[in-house]
PDB file of C-alpha atoms in Angstrom:
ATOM      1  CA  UNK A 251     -20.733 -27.315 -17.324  1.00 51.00           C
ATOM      2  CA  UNK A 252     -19.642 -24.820 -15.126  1.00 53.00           C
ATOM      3  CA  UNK A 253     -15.538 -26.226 -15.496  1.00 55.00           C
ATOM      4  CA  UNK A 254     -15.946 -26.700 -18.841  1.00 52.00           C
ATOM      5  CA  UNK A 255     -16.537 -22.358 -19.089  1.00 51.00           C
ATOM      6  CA  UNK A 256     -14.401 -21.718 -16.566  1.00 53.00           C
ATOM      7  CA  UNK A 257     -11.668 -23.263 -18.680  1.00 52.00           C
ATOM      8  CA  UNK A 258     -12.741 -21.923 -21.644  1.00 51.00           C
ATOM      9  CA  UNK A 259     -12.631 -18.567 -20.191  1.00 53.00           C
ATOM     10  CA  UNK A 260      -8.913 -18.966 -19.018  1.00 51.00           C
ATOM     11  CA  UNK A 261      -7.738 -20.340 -22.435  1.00 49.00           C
ATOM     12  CA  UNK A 262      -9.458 -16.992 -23.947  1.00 49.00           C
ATOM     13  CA  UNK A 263      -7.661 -15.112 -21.536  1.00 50.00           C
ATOM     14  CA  UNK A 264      -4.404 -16.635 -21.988  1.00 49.00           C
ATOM     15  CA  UNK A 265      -4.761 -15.881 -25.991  1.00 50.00           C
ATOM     16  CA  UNK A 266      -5.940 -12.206 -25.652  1.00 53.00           C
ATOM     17  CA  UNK A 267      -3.456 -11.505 -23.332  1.00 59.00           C
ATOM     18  CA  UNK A 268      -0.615 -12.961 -25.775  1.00 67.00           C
ATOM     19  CA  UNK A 269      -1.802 -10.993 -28.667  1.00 64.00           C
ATOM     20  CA  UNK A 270      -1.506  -8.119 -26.505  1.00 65.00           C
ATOM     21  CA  UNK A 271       1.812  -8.727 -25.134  1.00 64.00           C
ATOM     22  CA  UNK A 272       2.857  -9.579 -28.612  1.00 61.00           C
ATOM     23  CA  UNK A 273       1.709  -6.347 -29.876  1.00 58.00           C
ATOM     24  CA  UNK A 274       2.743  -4.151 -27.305  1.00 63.00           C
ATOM     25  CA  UNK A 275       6.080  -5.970 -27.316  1.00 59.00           C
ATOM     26  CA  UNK A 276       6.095  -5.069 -31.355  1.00 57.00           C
ATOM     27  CA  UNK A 277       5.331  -1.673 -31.226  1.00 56.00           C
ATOM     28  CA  UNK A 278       8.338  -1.521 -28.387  1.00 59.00           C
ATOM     29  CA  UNK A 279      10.658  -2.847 -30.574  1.00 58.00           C
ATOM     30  CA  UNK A 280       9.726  -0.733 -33.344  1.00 58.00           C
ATOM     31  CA  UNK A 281      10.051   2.445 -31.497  1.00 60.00           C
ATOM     32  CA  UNK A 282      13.655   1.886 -29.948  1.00 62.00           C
ATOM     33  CA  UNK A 283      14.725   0.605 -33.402  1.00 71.00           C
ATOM     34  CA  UNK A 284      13.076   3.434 -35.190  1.00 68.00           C
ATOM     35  CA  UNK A 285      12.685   7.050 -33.032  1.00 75.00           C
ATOM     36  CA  UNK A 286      11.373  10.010 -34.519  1.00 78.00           C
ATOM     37  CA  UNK A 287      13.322  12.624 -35.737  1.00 85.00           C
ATOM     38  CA  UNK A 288      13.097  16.018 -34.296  1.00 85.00           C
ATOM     39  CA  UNK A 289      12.067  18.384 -37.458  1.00 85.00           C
ATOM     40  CA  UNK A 290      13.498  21.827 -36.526  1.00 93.00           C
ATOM     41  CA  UNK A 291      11.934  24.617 -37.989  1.00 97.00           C
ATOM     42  CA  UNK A 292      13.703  27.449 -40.468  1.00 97.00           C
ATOM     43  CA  UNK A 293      13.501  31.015 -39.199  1.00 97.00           C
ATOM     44  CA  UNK A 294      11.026  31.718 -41.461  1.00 98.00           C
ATOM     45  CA  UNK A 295       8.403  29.250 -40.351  1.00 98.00           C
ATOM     46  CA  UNK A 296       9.075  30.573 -36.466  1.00 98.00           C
ATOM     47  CA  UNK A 297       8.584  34.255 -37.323  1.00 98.00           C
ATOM     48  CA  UNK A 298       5.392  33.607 -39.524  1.00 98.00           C
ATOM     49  CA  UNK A 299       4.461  31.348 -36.581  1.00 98.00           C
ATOM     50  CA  UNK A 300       5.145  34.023 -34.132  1.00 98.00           C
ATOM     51  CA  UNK A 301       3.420  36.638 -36.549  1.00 98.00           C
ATOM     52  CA  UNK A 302       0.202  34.313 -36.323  1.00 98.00           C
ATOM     53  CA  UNK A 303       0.877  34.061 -32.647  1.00 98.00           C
ATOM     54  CA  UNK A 304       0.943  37.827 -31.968  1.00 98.00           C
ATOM     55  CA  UNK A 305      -2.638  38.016 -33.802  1.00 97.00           C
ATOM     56  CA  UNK A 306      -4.442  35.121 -31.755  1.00 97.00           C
ATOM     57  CA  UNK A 307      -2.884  32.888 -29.437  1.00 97.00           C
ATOM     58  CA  UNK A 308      -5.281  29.918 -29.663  1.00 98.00           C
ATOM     59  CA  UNK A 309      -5.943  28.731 -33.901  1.00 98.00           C
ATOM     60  CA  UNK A 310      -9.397  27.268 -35.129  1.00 98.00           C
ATOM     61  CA  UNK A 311      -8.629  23.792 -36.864  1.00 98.00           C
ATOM     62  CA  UNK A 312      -9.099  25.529 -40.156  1.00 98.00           C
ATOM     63  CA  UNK A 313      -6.319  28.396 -39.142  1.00 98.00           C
ATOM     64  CA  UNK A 314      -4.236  25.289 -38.104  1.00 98.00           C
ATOM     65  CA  UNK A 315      -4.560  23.866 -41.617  1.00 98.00           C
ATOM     66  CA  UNK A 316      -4.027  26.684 -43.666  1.00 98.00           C
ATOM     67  CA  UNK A 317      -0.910  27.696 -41.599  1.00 98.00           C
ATOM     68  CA  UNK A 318       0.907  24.077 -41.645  1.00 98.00           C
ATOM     69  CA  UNK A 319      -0.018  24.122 -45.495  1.00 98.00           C
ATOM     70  CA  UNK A 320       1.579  27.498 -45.776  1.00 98.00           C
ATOM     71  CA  UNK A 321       4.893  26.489 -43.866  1.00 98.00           C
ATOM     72  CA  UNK A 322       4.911  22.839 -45.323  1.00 97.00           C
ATOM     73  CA  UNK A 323       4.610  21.415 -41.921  1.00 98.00           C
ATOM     74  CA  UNK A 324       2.096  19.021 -40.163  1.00 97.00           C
ATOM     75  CA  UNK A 325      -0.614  20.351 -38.278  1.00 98.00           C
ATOM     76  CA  UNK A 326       0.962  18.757 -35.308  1.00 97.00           C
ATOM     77  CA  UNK A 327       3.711  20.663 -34.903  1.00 97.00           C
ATOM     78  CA  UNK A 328       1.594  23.637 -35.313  1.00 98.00           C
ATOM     79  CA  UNK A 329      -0.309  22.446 -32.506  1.00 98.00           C
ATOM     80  CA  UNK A 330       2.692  22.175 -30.053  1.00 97.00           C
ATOM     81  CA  UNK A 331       4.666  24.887 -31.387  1.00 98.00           C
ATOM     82  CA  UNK A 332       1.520  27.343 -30.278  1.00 98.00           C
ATOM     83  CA  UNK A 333       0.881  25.099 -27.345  1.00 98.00           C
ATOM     84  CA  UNK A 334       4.720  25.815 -26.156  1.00 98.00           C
ATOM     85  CA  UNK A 335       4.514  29.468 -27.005  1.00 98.00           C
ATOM     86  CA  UNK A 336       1.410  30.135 -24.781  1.00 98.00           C
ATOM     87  CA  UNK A 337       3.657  27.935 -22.420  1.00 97.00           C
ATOM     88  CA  UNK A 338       6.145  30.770 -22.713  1.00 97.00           C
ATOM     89  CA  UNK A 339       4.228  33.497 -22.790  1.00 96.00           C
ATOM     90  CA  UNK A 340       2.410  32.616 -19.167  1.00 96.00           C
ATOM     91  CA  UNK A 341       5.569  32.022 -18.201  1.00 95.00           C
ATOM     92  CA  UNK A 342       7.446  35.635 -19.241  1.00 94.00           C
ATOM     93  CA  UNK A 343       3.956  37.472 -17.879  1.00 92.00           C
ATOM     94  CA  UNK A 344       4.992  35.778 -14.334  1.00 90.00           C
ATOM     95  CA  UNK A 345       8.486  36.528 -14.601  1.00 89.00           C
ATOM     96  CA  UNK A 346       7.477  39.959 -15.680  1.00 86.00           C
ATOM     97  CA  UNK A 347       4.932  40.005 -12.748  1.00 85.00           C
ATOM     98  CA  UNK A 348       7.749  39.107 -10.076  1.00 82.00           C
ATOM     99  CA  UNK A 349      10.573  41.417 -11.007  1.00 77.00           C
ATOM    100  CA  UNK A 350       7.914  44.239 -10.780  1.00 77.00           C
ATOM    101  CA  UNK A 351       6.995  43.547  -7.543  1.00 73.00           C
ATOM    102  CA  UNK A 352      10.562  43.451  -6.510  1.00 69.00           C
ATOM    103  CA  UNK A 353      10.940  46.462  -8.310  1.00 65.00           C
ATOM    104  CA  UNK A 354       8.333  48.158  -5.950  1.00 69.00           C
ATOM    105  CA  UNK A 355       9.572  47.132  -2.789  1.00 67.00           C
ATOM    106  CA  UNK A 356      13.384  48.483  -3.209  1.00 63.00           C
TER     107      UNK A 356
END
């Protein structure tokens, strides 16, 4: 009894692990023959985005919504956009940080 399980197990394996190379191979193909375009945003979406930005750098889901609804763009890029601009801004506050402190020892 125990071979006859043992080889039941192994033909289960085999077909699970078909249907997932199948599917990953599927979703492969579909991405190289298919990539996302990049969606640039108008320089009126970045200033009201920068606007919003300047008020509170992190937005409740609901802010999130009502902003992508106002710009006619998906809450995703919302996300990243303010996700890259916090980026930027920790970034300029170092920069900032470092040239003062060169500034102070000339």
């Amino acid at each position: 009894s125990s071979g006859i399980n043992a080889e039941y197990g192994q033909q289960q394996q085999t077909k699970g692990s078909d249907a997932f190379s199948y599917l990953q191979s599927t979703a492969i193909d579909t991405y190289r023959t298919h990539p996302r375009k990049r969606r640039r945003l108008n320089s009126a979406q970045i200033l009201k985005l920068e606007q919003c930005f300047v008020e509170q750098a992190y937005l409740s889901t609901r802010d999130r919504y009502n902003l992508a609804k106002t710009l006619a763009i998906t809450e995703t890029q919302v996300k990243i956009w303010f996700q890259n601009r916090r980026a930027k801004s920790k970034r300029m506050k170092s920069e900032r940080l470092q040239f003062d402190s060169v500034d102070r020892n000339i």
